[in-house]
C-alpha positions as YAML, in Angstrom:
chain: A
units: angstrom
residues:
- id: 1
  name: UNK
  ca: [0.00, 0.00, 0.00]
- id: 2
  name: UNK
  ca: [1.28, 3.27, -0.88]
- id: 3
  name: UNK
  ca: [1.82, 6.00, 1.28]
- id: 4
  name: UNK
  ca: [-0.77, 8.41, -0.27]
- id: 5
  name: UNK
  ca: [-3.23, 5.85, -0.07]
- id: 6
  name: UNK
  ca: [-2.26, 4.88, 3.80]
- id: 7
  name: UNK
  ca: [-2.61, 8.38, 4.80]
- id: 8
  name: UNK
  ca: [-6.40, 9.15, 3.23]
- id: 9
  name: UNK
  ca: [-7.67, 5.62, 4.65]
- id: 10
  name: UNK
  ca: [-6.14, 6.18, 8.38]
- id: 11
  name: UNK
  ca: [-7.22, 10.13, 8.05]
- id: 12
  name: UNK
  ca: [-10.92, 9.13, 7.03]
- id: 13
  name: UNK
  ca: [-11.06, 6.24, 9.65]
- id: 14
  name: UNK
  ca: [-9.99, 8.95, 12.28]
- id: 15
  name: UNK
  ca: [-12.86, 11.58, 10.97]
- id: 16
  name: UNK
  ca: [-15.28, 9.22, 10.86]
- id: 17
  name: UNK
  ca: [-14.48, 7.93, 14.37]
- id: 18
  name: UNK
  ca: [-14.27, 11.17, 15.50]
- id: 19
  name: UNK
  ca: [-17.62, 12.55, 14.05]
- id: 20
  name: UNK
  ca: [-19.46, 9.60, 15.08]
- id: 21
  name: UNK
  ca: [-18.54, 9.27, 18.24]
- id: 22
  name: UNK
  ca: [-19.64, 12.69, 19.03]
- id: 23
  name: UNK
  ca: [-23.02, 12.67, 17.32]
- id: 24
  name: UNK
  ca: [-23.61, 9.71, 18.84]
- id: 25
  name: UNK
  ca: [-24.01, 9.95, 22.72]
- id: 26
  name: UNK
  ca: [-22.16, 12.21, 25.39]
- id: 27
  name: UNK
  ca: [-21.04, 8.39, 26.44]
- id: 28
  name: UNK
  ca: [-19.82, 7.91, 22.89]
- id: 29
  name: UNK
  ca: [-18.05, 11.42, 22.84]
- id: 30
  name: UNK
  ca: [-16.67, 10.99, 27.02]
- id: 31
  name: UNK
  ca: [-14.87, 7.55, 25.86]
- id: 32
  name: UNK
  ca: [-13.09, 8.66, 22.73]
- id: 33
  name: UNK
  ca: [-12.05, 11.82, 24.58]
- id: 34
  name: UNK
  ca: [-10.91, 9.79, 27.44]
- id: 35
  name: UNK
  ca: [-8.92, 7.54, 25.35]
- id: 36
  name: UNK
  ca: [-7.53, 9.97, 23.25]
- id: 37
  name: UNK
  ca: [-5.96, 11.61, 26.32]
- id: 38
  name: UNK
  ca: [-4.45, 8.42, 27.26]
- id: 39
  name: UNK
  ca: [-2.76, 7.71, 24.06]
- id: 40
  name: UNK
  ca: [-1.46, 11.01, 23.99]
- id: 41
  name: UNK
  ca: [-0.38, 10.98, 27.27]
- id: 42
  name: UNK
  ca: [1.43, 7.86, 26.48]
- id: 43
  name: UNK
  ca: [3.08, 9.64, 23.34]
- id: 44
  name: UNK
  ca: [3.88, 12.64, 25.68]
- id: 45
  name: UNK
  ca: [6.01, 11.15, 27.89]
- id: 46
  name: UNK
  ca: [7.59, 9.39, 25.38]
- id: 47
  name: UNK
  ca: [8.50, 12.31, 24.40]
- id: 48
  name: UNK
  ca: [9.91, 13.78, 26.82]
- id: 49
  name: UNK
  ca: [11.14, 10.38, 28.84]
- id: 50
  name: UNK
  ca: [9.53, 10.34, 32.01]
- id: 51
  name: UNK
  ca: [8.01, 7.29, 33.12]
- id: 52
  name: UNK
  ca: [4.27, 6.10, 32.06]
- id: 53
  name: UNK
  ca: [2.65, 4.78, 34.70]
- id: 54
  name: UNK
  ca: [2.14, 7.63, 36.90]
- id: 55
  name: UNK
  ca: [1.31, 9.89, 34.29]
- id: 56
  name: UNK
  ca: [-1.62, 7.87, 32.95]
- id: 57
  name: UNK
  ca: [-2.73, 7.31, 36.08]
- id: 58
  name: UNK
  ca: [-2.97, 10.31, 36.64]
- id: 59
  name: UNK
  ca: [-4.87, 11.33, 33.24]
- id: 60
  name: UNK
  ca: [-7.44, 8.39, 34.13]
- id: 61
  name: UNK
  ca: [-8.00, 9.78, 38.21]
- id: 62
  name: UNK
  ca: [-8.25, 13.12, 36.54]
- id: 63
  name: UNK
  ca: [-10.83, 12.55, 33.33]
- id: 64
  name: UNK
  ca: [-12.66, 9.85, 35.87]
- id: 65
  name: UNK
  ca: [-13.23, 12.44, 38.28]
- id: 66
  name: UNK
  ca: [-14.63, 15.28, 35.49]
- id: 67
  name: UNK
  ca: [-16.75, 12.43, 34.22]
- id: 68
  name: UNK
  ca: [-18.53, 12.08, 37.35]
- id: 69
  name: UNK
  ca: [-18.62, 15.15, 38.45]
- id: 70
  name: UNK
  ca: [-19.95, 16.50, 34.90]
- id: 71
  name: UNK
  ca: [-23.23, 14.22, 35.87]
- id: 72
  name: UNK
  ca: [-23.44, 15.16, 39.62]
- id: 73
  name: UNK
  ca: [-23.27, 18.96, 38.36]
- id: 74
  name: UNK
  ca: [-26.16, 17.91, 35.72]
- id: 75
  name: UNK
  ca: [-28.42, 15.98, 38.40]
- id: 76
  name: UNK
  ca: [-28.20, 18.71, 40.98]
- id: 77
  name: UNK
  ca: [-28.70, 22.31, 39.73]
- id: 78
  name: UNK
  ca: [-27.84, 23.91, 42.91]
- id: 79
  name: UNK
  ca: [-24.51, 22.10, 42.98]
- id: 80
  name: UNK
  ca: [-23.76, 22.73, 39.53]
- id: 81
  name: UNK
  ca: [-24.74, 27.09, 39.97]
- id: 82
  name: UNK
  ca: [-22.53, 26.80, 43.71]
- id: 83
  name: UNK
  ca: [-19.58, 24.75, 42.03]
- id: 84
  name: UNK
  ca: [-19.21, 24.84, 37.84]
- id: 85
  name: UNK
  ca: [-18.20, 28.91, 37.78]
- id: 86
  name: UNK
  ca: [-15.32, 27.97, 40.40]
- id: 87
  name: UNK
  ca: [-14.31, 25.01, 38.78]
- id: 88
  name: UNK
  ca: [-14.59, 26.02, 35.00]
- id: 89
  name: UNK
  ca: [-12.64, 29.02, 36.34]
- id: 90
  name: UNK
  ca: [-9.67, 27.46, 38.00]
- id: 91
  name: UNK
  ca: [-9.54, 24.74, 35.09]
- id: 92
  name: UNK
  ca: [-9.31, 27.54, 32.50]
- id: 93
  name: UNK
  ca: [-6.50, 29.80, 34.35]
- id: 94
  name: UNK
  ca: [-4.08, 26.94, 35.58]
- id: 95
  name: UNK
  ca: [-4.29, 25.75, 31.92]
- id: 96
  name: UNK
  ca: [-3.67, 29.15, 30.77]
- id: 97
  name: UNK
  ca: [-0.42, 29.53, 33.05]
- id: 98
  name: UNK
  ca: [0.80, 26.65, 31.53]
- id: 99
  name: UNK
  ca: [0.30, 27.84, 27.79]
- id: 100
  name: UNK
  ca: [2.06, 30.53, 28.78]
- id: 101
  name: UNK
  ca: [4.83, 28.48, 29.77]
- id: 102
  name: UNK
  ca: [4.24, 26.48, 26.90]
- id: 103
  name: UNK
  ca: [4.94, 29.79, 24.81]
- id: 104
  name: UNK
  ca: [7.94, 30.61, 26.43]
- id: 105
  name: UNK
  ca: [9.67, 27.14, 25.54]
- id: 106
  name: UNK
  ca: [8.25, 27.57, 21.93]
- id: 107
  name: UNK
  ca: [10.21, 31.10, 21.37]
- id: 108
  name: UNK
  ca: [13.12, 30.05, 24.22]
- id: 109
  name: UNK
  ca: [16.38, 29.53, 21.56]
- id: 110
  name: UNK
  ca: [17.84, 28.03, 24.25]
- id: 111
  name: UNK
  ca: [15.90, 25.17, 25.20]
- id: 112
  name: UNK
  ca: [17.27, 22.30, 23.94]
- id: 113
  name: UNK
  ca: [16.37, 19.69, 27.46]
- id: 114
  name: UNK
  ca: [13.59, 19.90, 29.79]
- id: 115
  name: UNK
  ca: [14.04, 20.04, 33.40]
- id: 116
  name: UNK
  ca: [11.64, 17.15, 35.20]
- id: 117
  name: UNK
  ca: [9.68, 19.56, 36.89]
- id: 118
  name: UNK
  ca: [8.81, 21.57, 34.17]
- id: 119
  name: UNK
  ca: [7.85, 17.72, 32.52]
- id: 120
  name: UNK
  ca: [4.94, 17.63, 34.30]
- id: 121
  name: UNK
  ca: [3.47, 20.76, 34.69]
- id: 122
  name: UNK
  ca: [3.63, 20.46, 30.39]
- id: 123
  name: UNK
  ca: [1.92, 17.10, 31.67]
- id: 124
  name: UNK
  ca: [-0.46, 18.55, 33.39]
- id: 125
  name: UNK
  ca: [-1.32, 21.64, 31.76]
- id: 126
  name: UNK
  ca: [-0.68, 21.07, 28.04]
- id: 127
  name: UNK
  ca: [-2.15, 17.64, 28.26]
- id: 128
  name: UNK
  ca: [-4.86, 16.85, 30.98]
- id: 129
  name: UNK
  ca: [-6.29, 19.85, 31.79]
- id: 130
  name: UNK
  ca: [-6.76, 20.54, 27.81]
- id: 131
  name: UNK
  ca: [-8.66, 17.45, 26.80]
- id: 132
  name: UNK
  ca: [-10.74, 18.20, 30.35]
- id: 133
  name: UNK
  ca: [-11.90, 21.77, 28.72]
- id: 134
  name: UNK
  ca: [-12.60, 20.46, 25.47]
- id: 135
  name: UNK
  ca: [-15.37, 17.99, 26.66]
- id: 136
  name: UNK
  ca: [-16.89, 20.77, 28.24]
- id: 137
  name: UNK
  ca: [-16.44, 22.49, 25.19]
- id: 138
  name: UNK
  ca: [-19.77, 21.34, 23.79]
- id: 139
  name: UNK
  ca: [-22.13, 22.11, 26.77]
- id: 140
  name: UNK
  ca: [-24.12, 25.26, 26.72]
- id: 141
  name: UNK
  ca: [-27.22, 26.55, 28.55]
- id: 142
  name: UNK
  ca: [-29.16, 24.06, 26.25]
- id: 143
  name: UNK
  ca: [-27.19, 20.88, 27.07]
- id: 144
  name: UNK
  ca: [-25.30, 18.74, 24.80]
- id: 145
  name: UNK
  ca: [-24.50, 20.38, 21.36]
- id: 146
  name: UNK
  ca: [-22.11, 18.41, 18.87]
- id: 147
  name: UNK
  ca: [-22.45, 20.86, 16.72]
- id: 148
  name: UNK
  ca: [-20.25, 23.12, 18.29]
- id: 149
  name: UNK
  ca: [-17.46, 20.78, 19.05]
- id: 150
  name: UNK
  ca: [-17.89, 19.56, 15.32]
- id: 151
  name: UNK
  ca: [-17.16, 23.07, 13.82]
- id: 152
  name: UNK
  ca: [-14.42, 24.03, 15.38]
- id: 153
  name: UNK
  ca: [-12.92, 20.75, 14.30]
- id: 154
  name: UNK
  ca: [-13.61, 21.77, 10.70]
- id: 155
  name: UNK
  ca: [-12.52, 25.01, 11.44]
- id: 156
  name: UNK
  ca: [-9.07, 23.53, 12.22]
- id: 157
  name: UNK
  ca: [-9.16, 20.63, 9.29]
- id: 158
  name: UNK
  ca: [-10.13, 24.01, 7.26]
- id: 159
  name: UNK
  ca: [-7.36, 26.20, 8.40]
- id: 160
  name: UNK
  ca: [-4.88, 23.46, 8.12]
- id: 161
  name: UNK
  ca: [-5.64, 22.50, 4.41]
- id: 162
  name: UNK
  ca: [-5.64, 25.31, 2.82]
- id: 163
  name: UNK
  ca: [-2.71, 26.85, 5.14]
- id: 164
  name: UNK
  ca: [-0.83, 24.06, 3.61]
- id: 165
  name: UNK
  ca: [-2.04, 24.66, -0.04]
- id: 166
  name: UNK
  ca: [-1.60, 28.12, 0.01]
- id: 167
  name: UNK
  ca: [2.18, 28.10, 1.64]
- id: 168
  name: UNK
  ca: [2.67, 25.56, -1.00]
- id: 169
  name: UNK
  ca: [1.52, 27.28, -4.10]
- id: 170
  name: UNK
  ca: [2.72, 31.03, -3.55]
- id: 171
  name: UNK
  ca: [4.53, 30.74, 0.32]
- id: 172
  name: UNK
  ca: [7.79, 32.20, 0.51]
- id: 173
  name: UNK
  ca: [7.72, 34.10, 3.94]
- id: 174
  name: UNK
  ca: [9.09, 31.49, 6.53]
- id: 175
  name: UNK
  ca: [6.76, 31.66, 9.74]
- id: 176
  name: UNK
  ca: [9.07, 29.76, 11.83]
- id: 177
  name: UNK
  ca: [11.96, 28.27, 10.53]
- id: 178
  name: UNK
  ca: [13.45, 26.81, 13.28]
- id: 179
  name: UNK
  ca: [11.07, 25.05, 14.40]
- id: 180
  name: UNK
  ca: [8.76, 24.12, 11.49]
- id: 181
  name: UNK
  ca: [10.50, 24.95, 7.57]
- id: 182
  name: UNK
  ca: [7.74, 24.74, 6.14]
- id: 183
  name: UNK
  ca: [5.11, 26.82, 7.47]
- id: 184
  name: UNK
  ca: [5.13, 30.20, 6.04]
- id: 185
  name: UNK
  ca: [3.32, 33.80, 6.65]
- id: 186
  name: UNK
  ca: [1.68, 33.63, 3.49]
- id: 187
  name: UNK
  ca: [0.33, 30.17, 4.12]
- id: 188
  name: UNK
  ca: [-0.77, 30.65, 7.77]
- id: 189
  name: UNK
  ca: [-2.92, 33.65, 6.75]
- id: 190
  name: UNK
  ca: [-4.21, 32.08, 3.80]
- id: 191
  name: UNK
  ca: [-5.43, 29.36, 6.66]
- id: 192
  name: UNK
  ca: [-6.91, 32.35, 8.48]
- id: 193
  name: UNK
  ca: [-8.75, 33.74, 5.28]
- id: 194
  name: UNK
  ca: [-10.40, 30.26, 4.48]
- id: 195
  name: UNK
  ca: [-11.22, 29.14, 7.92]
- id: 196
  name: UNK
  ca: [-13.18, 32.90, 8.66]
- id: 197
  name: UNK
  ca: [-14.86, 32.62, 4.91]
- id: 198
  name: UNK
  ca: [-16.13, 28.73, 6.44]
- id: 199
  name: UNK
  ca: [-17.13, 30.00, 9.74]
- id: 200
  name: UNK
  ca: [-19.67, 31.84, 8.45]
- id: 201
  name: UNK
  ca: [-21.39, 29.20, 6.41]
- id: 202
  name: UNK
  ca: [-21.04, 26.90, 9.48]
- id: 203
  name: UNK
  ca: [-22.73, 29.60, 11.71]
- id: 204
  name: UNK
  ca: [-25.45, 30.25, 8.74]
- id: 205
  name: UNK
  ca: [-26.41, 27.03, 7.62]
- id: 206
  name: UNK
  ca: [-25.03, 24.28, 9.98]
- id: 207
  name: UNK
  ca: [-25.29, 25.78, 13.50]
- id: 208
  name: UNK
  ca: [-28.04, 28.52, 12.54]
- id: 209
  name: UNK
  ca: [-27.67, 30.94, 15.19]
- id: 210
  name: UNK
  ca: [-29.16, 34.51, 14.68]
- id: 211
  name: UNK
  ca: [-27.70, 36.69, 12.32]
- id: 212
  name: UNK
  ca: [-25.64, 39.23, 14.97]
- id: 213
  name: UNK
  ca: [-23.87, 35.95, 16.23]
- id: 214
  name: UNK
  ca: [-22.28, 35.50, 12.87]
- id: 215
  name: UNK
  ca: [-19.67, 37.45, 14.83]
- id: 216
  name: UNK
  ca: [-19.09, 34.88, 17.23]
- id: 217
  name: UNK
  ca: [-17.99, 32.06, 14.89]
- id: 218
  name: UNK
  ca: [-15.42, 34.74, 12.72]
- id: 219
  name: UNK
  ca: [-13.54, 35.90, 16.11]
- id: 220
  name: UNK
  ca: [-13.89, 31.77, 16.75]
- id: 221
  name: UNK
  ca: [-12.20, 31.26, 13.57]
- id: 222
  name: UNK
  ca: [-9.31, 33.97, 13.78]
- id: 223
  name: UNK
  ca: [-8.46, 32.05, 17.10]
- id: 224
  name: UNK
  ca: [-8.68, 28.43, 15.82]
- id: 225
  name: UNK
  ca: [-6.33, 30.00, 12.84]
- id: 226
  name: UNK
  ca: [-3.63, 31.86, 15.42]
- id: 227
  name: UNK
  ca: [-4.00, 29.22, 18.29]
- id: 228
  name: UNK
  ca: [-3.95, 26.03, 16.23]
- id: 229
  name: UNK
  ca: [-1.00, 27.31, 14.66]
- id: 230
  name: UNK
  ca: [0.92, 28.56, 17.57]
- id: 231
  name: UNK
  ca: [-0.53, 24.52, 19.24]
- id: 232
  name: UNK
  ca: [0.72, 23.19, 16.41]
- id: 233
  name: UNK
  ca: [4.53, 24.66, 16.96]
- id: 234
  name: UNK
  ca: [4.95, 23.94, 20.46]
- id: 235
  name: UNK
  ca: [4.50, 20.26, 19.65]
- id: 236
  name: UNK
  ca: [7.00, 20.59, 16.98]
- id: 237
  name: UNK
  ca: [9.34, 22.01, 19.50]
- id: 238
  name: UNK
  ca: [8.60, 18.67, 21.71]
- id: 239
  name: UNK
  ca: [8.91, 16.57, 19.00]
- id: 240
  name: UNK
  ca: [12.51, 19.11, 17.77]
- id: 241
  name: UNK
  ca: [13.91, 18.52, 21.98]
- id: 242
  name: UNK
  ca: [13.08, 15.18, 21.53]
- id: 243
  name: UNK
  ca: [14.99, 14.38, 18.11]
- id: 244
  name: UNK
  ca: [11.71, 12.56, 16.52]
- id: 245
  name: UNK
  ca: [9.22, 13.33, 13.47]
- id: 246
  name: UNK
  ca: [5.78, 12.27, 14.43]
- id: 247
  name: UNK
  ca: [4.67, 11.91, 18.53]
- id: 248
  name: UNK
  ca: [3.77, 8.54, 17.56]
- id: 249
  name: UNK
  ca: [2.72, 5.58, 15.51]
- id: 250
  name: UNK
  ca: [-0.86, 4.91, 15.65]
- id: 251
  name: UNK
  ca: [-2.08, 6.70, 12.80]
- id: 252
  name: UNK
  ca: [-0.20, 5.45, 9.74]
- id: 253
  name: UNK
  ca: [0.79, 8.40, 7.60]
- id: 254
  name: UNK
  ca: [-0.32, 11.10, 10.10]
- id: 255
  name: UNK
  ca: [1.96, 9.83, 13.53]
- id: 256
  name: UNK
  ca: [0.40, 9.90, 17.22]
- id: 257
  name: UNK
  ca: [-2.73, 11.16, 18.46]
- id: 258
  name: UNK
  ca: [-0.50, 14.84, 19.45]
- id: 259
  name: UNK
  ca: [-0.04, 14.95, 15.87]
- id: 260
  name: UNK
  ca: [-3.86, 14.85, 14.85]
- id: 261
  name: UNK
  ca: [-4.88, 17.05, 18.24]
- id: 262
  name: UNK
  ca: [-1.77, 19.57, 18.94]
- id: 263
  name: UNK
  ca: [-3.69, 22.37, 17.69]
- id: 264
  name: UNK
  ca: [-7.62, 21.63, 19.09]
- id: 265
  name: UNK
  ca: [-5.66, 21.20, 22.61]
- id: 266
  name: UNK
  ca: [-4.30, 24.53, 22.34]
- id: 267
  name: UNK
  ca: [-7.46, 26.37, 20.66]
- id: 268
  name: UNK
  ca: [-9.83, 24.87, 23.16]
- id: 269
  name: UNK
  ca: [-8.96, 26.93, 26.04]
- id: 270
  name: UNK
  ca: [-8.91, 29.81, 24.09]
- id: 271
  name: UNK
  ca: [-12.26, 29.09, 23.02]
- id: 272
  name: UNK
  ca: [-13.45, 28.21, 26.57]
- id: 273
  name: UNK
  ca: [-12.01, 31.65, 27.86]
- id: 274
  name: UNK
  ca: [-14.16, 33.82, 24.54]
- id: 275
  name: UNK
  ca: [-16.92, 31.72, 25.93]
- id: 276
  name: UNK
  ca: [-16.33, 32.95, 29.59]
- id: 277
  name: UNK
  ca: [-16.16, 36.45, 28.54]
- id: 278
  name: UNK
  ca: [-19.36, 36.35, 26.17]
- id: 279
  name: UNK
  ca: [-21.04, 34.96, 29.52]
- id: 280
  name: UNK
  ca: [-19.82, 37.42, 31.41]
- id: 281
  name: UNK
  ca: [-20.51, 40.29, 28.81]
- id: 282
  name: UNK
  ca: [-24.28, 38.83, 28.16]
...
């Protein structure tokens, strides 16, 4: 089998798993999260050599314990209004800290190891906490949307194409040399462009919200554009420390689950955060 043809059957089996799983049930959508943190918690630490078994421990305790209390919150409404705003809030700024961490490492010339403290707060912080905020991504004041979760994902398969075409067909501008040759300015805002120009359509005819929340999914877009990218080079820098190509081997032709999900675990905070502020503003 060629490696073309390897890459579009393992990249379709992952979209359709993906999709599915969250249309299906919040069970459905819970488990593939759950075990997508796992595997890339695996890959993580591989990366940067720390032992497993703690670590996924540790991811397991910690998704286990949002699981459950995501249903206590939903079967008691005066637990979930005394608790949720606290929680969502301390979730959102320790991840945060880290990202800005994560940033500093990313434009840091002289990071070439990583002290084993700073190991697992990237554990922590880049990793759990991350795939925590993006199942919550999808609950709103109506329950259980898919929808949402669903467009930013094609929001970031969106900015990610045609980033790639467009760098490819008139990029010359490196973005980031060091760290990723091939990404260039003119490719990254080409990504931008597209993935605004698809937001609307999503927010018109998929997710139909009223007309003055168009808004909404464009400034969603311009983040999924800066943030995925920005995601996207901080695992490259892992991967660059680390002296490997891909994060792992379980997609053939696309690498480890960090490679397919480096940039929606660094966009859904942001998101979370534009959410937080909206509710505040509203």
């Amino acid at each position: 089998m060629n490696e073309t043809l390897k890459r579009s059957i393992s990249g379709a089996v992952y979209i359709i798993l993906l999709i599915a799983s969250i249309l299906y049930s919040t069970d459905s959508f819970f488990a593939l999260f759950g075990a997508f943190l796992l595997i890339a918690t695996y890959e993580f630490c591989n990366l940067v050599q720390i032992n497993k078994v703690i670590p996924i421990l540790l991811a397991a305790a910690s998704f286990g314990l949002f699981y459950m209390i995501s249903f206590a919150t939903s079967s008691s409404p005066l637990f979930e209004f005394r608790f949720s705003k606290t929680f969502d809030l301390t979730l959102l700024f320790s991840t945060l800290f880290v990202f800005i961490k994560c940033m500093h490492f990313l434009f840091d010339n002289k990071a070439i190891k990583i002290d084993s403290f700073s190991k697992y707060v990237y554990l922590i912080g880049y990793i759990i906490l991350p795939f925590i905020i993006i199942t919550k991504i999808p609950f709103g004041k109506d329950g259980y949307n898919p929808k949402i979760l669903i467009s930013i994902f094609i929001l970031i398969w969106t900015n990610d194409t045609f980033a790639y075409i467009v760098g490819k067909s008139i990029g010359k501008t490196k973005l980031f040399e060091r760290i990723s040759p091939k990404k260039t300015i003119e490719g990254f805002v080409g990504g931008v462009f597209f993935a605004v120009v698809v937001s609307y359509f999503i927010s018109k005819y998929y997710i139909e919200i009223a007309e003055g929340n168009i808004y909404i999914w464009i400034v969603i877009a311009i983040i999924v554009g800066v943030f995925g990218t920005i995601g996207d080079l901080i695992e490259s820098k892992f991967k660059r420390v680390a002296g490997v190509k891909d994060s792992g081997k379980i997609m053939p032709g696309h690498g480890g689950v960090l490679d397919r999900l480096d940039s929606v675990i660094f966009v859904a905070p942001i998101v979370f955060l534009f959410y937080q502020i909206l509710n505040y503003v509203s």
